Coordinates of C-alpha atoms in Angstrom, one line a residue:
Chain A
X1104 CA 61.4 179.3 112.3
X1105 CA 64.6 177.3 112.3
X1106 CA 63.1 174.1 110.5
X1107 CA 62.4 177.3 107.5
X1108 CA 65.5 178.8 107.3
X1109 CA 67.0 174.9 107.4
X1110 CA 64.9 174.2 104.3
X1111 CA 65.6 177.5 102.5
X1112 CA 69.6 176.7 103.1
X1113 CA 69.0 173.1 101.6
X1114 CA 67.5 174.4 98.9
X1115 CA 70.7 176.7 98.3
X1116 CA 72.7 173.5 98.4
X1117 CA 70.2 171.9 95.6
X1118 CA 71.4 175.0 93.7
X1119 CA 75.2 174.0 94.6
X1120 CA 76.3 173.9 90.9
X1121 CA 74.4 177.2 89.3
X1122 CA 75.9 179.1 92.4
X1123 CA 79.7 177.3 91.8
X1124 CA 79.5 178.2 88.2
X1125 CA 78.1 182.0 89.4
X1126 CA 81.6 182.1 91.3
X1127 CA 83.8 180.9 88.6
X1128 CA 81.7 183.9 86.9
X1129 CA 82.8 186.5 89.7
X1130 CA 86.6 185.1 89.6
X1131 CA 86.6 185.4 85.3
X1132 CA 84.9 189.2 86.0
X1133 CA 87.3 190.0 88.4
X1134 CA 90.6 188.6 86.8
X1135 CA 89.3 190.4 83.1
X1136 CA 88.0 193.8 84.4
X1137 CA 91.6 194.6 86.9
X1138 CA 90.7 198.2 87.6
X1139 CA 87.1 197.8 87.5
X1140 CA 86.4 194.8 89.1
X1141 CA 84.7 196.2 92.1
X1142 CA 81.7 197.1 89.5
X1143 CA 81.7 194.1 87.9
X1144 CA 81.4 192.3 91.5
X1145 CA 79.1 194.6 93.0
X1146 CA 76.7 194.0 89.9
X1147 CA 76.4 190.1 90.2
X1148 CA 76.1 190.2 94.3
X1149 CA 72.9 192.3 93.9
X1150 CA 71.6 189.8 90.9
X1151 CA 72.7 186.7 93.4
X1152 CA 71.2 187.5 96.2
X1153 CA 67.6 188.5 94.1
X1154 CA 68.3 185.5 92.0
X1155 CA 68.6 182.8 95.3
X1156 CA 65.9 184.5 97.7
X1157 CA 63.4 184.6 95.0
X1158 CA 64.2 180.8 94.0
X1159 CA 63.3 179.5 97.1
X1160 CA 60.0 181.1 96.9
X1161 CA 60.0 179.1 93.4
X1162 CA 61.4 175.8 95.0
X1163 CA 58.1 176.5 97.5
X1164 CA 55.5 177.2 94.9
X1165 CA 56.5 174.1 92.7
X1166 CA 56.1 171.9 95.8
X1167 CA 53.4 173.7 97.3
X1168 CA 55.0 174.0 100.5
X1169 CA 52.2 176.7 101.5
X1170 CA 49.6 174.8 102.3
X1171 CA 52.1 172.1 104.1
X1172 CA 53.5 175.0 106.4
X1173 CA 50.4 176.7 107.3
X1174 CA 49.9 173.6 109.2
X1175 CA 52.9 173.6 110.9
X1176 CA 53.0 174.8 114.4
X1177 CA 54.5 178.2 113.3
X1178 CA 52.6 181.6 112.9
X1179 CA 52.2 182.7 109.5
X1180 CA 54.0 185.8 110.6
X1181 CA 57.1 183.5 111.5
X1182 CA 56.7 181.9 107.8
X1183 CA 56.8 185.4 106.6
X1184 CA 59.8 186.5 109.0
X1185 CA 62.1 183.8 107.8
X1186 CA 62.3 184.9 104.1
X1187 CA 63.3 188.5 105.5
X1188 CA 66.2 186.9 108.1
X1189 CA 67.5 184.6 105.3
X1190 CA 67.5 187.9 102.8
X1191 CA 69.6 189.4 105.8
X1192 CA 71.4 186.3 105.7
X1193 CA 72.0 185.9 101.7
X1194 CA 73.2 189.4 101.6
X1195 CA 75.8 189.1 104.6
X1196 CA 77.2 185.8 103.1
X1197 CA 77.0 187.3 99.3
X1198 CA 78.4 190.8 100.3
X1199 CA 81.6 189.1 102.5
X1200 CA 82.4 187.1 99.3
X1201 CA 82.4 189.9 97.5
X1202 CA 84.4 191.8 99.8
X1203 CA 86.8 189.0 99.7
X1204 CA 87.0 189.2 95.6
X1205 CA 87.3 192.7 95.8
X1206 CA 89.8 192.7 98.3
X1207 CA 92.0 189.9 96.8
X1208 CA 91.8 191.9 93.4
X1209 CA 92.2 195.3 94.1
X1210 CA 94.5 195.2 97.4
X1211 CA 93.6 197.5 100.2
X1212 CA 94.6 200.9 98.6
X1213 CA 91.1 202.5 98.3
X1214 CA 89.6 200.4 101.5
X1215 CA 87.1 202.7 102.5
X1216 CA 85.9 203.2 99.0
X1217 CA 85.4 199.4 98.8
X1218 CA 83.6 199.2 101.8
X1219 CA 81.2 201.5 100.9
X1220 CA 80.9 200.0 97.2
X1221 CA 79.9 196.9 98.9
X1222 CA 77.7 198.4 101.8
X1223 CA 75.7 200.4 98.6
X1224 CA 75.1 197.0 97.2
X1225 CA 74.2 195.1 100.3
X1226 CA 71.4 198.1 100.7
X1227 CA 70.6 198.1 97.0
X1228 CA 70.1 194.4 97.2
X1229 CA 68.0 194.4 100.1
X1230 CA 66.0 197.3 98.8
X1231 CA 65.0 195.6 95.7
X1232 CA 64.3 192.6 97.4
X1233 CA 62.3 194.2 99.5
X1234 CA 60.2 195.7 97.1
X1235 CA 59.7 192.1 94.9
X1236 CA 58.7 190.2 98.5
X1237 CA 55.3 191.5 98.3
X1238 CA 54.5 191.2 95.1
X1239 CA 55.8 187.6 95.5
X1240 CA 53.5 186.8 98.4
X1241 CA 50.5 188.1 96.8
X1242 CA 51.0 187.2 93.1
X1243 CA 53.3 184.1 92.8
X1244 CA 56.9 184.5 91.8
X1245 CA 56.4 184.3 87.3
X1246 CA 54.2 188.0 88.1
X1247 CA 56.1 189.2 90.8
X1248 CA 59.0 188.9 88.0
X1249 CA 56.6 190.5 85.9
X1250 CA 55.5 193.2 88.0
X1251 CA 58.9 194.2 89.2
X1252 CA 60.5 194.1 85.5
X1253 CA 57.9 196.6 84.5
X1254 CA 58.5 198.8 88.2
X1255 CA 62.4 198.8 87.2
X1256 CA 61.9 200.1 83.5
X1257 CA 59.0 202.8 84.7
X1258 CA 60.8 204.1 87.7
X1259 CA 64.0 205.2 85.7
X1260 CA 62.1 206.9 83.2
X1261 CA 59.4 208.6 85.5
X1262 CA 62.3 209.6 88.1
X1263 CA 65.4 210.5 86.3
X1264 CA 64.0 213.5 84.2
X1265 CA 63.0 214.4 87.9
X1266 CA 66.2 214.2 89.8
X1267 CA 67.8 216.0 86.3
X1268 CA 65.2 219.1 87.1
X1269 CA 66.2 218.6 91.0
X1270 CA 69.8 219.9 89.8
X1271 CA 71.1 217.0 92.7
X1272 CA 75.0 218.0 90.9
X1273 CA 74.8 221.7 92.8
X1274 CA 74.2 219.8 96.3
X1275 CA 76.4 221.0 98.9
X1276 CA 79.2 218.4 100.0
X1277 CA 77.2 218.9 103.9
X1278 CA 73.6 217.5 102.3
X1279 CA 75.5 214.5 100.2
X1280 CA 77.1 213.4 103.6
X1281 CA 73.6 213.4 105.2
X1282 CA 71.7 211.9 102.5
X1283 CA 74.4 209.4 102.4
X1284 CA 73.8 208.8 106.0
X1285 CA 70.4 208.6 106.1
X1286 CA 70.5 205.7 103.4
X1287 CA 70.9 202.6 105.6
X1288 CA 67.3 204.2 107.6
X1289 CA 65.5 204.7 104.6
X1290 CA 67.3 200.7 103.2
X1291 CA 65.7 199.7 107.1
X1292 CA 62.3 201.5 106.8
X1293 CA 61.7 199.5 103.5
X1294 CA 62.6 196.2 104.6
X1295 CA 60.6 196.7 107.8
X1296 CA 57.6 198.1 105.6
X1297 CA 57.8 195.3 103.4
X1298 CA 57.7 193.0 105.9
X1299 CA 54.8 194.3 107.3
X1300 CA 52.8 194.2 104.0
X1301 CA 54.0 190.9 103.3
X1302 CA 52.5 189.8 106.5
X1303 CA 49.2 191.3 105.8
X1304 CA 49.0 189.6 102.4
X1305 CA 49.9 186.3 104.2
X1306 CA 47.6 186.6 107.2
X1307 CA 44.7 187.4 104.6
X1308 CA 45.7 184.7 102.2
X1309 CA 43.4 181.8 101.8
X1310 CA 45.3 178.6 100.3
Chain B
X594 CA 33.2 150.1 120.2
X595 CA 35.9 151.6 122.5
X596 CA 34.6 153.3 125.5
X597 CA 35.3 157.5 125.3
X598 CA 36.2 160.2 127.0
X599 CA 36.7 163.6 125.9
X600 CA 35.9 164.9 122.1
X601 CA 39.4 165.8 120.6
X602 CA 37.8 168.0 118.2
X603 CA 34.5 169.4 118.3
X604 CA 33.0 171.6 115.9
X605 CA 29.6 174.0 116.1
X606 CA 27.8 175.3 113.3
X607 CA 31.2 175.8 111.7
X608 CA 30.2 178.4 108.2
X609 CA 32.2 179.7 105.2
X610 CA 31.3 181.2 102.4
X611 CA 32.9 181.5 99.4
X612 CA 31.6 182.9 95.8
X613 CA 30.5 179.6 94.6
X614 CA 30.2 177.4 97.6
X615 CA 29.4 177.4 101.1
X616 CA 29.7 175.7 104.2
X617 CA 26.4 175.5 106.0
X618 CA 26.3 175.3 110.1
X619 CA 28.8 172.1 110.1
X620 CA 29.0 169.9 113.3
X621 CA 30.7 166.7 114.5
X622 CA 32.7 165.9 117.0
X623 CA 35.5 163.1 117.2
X624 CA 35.8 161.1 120.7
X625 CA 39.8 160.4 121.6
X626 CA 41.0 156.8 120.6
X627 CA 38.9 156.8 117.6
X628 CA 39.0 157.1 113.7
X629 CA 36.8 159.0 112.2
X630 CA 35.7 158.7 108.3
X631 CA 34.8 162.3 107.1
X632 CA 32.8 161.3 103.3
X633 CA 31.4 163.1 100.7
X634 CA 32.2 164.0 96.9
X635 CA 34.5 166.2 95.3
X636 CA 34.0 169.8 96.5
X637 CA 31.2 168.8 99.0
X638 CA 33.1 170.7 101.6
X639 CA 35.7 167.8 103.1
X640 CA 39.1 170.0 102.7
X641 CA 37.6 173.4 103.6
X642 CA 36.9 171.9 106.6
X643 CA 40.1 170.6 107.3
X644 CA 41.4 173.6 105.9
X645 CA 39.1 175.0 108.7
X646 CA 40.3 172.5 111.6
X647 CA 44.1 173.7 110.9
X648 CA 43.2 177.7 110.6
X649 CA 44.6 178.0 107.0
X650 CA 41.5 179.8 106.3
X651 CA 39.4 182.2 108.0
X652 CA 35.9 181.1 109.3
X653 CA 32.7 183.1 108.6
X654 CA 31.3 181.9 111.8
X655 CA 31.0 179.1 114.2
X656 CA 33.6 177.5 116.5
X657 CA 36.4 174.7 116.6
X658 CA 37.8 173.0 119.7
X659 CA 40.6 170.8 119.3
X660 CA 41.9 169.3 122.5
X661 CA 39.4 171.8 124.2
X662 CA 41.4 174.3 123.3
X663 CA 40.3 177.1 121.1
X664 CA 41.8 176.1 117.4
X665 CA 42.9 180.2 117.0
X666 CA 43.7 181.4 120.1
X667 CA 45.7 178.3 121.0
X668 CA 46.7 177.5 117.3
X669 CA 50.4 176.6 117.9
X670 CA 50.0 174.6 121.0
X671 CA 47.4 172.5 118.9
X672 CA 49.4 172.4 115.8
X673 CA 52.4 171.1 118.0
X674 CA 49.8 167.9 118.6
X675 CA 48.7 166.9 115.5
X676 CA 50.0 165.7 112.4
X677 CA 48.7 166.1 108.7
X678 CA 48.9 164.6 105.9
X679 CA 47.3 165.5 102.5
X680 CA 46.4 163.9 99.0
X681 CA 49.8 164.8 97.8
X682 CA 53.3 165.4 99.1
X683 CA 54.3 169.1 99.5
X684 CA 58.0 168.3 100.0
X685 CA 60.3 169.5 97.5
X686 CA 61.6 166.7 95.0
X687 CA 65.2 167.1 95.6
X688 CA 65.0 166.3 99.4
X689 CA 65.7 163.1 100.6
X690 CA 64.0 161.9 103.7
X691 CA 67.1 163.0 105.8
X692 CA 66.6 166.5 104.7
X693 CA 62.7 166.2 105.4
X694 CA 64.0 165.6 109.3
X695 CA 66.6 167.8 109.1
X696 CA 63.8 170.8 108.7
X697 CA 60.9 169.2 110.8
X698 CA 62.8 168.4 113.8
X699 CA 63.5 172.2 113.9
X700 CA 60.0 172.8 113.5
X701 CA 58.4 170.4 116.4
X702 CA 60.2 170.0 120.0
X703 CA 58.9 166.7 120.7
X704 CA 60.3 165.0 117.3
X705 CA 61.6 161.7 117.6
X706 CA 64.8 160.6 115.4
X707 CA 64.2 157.2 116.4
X708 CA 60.8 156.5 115.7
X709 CA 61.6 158.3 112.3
X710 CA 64.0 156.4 111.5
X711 CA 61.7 153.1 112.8
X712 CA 59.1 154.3 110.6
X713 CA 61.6 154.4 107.7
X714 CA 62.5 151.1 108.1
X715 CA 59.3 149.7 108.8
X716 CA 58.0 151.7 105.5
X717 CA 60.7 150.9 103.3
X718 CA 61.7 154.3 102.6
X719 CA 65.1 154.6 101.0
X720 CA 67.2 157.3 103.1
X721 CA 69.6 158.3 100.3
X722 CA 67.2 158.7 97.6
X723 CA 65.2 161.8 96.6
X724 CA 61.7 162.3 96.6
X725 CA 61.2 163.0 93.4
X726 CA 62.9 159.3 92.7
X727 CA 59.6 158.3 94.5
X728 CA 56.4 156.2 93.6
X729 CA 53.0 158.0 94.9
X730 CA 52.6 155.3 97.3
X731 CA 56.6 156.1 98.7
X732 CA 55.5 159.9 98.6
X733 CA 52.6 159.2 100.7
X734 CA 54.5 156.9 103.3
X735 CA 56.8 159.3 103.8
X736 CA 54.2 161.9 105.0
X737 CA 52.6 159.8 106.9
X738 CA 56.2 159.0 108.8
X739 CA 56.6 162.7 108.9
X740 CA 53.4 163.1 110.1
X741 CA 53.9 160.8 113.0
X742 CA 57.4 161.3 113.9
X743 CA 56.4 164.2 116.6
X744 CA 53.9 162.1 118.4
X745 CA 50.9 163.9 117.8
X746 CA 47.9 163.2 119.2
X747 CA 45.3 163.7 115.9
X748 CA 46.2 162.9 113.3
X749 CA 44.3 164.8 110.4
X750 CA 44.0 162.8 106.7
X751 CA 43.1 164.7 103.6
X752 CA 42.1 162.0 100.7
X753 CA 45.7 160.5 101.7
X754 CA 45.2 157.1 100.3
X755 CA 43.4 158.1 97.2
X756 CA 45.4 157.0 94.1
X757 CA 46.8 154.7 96.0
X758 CA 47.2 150.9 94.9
X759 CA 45.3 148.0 97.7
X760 CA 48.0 146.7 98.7
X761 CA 49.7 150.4 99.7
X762 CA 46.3 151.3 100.7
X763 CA 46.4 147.9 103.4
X764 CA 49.8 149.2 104.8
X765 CA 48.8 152.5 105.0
X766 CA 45.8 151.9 107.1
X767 CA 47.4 149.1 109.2
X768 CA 49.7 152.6 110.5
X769 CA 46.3 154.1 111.5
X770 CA 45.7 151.4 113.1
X771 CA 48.6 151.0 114.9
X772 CA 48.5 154.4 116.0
X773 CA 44.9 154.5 116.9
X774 CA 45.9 152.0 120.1
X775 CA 47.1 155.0 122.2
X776 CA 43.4 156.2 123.2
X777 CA 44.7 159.4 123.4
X778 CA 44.7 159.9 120.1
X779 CA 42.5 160.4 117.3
X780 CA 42.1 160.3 113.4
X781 CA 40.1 162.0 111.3
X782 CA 39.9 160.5 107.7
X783 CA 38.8 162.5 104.8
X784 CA 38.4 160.3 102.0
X785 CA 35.9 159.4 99.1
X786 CA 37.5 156.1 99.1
X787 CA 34.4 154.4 101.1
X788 CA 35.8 150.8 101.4
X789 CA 39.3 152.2 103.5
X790 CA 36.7 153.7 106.0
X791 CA 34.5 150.5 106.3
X792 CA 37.5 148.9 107.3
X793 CA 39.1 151.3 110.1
X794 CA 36.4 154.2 111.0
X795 CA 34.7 154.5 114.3
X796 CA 32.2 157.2 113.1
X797 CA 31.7 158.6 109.8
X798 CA 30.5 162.2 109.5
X799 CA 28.8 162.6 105.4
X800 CA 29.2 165.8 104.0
X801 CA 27.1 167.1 101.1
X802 CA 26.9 170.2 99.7
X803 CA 28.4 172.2 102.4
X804 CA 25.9 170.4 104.9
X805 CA 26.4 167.3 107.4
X806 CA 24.0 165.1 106.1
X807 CA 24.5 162.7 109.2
X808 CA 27.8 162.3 111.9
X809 CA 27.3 159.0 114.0
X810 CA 28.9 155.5 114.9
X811 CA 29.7 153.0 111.9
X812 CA 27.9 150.6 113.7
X813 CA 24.8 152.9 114.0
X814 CA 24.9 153.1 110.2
X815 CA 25.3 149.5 109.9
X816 CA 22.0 148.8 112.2
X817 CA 20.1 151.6 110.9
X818 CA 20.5 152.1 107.1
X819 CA 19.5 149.7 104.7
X820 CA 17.9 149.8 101.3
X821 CA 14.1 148.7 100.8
X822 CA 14.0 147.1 96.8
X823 CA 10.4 146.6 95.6
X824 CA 9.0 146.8 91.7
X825 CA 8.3 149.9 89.8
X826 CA 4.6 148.8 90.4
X827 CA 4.2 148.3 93.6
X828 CA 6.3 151.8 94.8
X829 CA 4.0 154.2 94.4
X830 CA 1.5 152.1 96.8
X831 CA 4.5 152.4 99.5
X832 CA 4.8 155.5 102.4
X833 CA 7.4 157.4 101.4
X834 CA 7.8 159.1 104.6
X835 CA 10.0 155.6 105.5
X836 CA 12.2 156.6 102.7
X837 CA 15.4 158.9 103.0
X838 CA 15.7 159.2 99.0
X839 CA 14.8 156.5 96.5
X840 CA 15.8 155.8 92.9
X841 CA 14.1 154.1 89.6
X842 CA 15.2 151.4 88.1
X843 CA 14.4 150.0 84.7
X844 CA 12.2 147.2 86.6
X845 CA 12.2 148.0 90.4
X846 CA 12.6 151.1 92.5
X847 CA 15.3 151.2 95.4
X848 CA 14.8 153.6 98.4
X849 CA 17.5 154.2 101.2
X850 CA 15.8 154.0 104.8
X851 CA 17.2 155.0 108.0
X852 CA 15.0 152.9 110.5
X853 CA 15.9 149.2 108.3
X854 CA 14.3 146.9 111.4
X855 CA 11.1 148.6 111.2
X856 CA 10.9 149.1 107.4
X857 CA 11.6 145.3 107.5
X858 CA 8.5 144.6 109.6
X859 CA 6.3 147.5 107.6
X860 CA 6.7 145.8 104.3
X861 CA 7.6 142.1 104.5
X862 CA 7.1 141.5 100.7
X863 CA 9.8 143.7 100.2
X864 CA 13.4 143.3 99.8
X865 CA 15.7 145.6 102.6
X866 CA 19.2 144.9 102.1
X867 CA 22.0 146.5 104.2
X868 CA 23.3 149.9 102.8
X869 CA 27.4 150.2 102.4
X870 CA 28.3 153.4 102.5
X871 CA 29.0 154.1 98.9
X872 CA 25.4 153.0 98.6
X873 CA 24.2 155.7 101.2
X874 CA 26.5 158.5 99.5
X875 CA 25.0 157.9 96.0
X876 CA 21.4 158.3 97.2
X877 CA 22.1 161.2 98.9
X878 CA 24.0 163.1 95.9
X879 CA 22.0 161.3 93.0
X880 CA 18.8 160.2 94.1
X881 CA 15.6 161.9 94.5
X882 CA 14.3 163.5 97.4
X883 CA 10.7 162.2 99.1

């Protein structure tokens, strides 16, 4: 699995340039919004880490690296694994980078509110992730794009009339602490889930 | 014709099916130290069966052995011995060869930097530039290096020198060669590229419509299959019961035998020439049936 996650970092070094100019973006965000950088940060890490994890399933596709790694001596489970541990990876590397930004622009008054900002995104990143990685493995990346633009305009409209009748705002402060808490499980449950169904689509896949 | 052990790969009534093709009780087996042509047209069923061989696909039925060793249940120890190398290069264009080790050294224990880097040199593969900087021929080197770097043992061709110009073709095959000394190790040669496989194969193995039409020694062939030329006149006079398949000319009728000595000594006024192997694929795909 090591040879993989090599190839899917080399990859991220092919993309050296997009990625230096997506910092120079993060610094000009940072530097223009002051008070509201954290957003502005938090924002592109989620689109960064989607944007590099699903390239490298691009980079794969266009070089057909499939049907050269199925005959590898690695388990198609262990092809499916590394994509999850370098999404783990990504999202460590993009969220410390952020916390540096955010850090270095907005001092340490309001740490632990930072912290979380940046733990929300790390889980929001991984979450949607999550959720593209099958679609990826069973449709190609152009449909999973597809497939997951569509999700992310239908699930808005379908669930926030919901959560508006749910009357969420009259929550007591006791629930909100253990919803909040209960986040990183549910974030965990759907990368593991993914992974699973990823695996299936892979073990059943016929190049 | 060296003298063999064990079969490194041995396949029984190997099936799959698919919506429009399948592959019909396949079997051949490939003695160690040998090269092994696998022929046939496009789509008669050469790269499923690789496909097959490497468990990239599921079987309907059948069984493989590779190194005697189950090719499922022991799929990773038999991966870790043989090397692959396809029509085309799967490595991304904006590698260079260093990168290519970089990820496959992680990927196989016994890979060797040195005999890389040997087969580099000897290759004339540039380290510094990137593949897609590449000709086809450079592409195809450079799989075959990667290919070989780990010492397999098999070594498992898919149509790698089609496209490929003679002379690259020549260098390419004088590898095999090479390699093919160890008699502990095996090729098996998919290719429709009949000529490479006169000059290297031990055994060919024709594939046809999903079926083996036969799997023996190239010298078998060479005794045993000929082509029996008489006039348009005089074939219908013959016993076709000699003849494999035959075709009509404008003037003459051909027919491929299998039993050329005896055919020989059945009709003397007739013509039996030897049969190449292109010759013995094109009667079996376009010429009738007795």
């Amino acid at each position: 699995m090591k040879g993989l996650l090599i190839k899917d970092f080399l990859y991220l070094k092919q993309q050296g340039r997009a990625l230096l100019v997506l910092l120079i973006f993060f610094v000009a965000f940072a530097v223009m919004s002051k008070g509201g950088a954290m957003t502005a940060i938090s924002g592109l890490a989620v689109a960064v880490t989607l944007v590099v994890v699903i390239n490298t399933f691009a980079f794969d596709e266009g070089s057909k690296w499939d049907i050269y790694a199925f005959s590898l001596p690695v388990r198609k489970k262990q092809i499916v694994l590394e994509k999850y541990v370098f999404l783990i990876f990504m999202t460590a590397a993009v969220t410390l980078i952020s916390g540096i930004f955010a850090f270095a622009f907005q001092g340490m008054e309001n740490f632990s509110e930072t912290l979380l900002t940046l733990a929300a995104c790390a889980g929001i990143g991984i979450t949607i992730c999550s959720v593209i990685l099958p679609f990826v493995y069973r449709f190609g990346v152009q449909k999973a794009w597809l497939i997951c633009l569509i999700i992310g305009i239908a699930v808005p409209m379908i669930f926030t009339p919901l959560i508006r009748q749910a009357h969420l705002n009259t929550l007591g402060e006791e629930a909100i602490t253990r919803i909040s808490w209960s986040l990183p499980f549910i974030v965990a449950l759907i990368f593991i889930g993914s992974y699973l169904i990823s695996c299936r689509i892979v073990e059943n896949k016929e190049l | 014709m060296k003298a063999h052990m064990e079969n490194m790969v041995e396949v029984r009534n190997l099936c799959k099916n698919y919506n429009t093709f399948s592959l019909k009780n396949v079997n051949f087996s490939l003695p160690e130290g040998s090269i092994m042509g696998f022929i046939g047209e496009n789509g008669a069923g050469k790269t499923t069966t690789i496909k097959l061989l490497l468990n990239e696909v599921k079987r309907d039925g059948g069984k493989i052995r590779i190194f005697g060793m189950d090719n499922i249940k022991d799929e990773i120890k038999i991966k870790s011995q043989i090397g692959t190398v396809f029509d085309e290069s799967y490595f991304y264009g904006g590698f260079t060869v260093e990168d290519i080790e970089r990820i496959l050294k992680n990927v196989y224990k016994t890979w060797d930097s040195s005999l890389y880097a040997q087969y580099l040199r000897d290759l004339s593969l540039p380290r510094n530039k990137r593949i897609k900087e590449f000709s086809k021929g450079m592409k195809m080197k450079l799989s075959i290096a990667s290919a070989l770097s780990h010492h397999p043992r098999l070594l498992i061709l898919d149509e790698a020198t089609s496209g490929l110009d003679p002379v690259m073709r020549s260098e390419i095959l004088d590898v095999f060669l090479n390699f093919i000394q160890d008699e502990k190790c095996g090729v098996l040669f998919s290719s429709h590229i009949t000529s490479d496989l006169e000059k290297v194969a031990d055994y060919v193995t024709f594939i046809h419509n999903g079926s083996i039409v036969f799997s023996s020694s190239k010298d078998e062939l060479a005794d045993n299959f000929g082509i029996l030329k008489c006039g348009a006149s005089e074939f219908p006079n013959l016993d076709h019961s000699d003849f494999l398949r035959w075709r009509k000319g404008s003037f003459e009728c051909e027919a491929l035998v299998k039993n050329k000595a005896q055919v020989k000594r059945k009709y003397p006024d007739c013509i039996v020439d030897n049969a190449t192997l292109d010759e013995i694929m094109l009667f079996y795909i376009k010429g009738e049936k007795v």
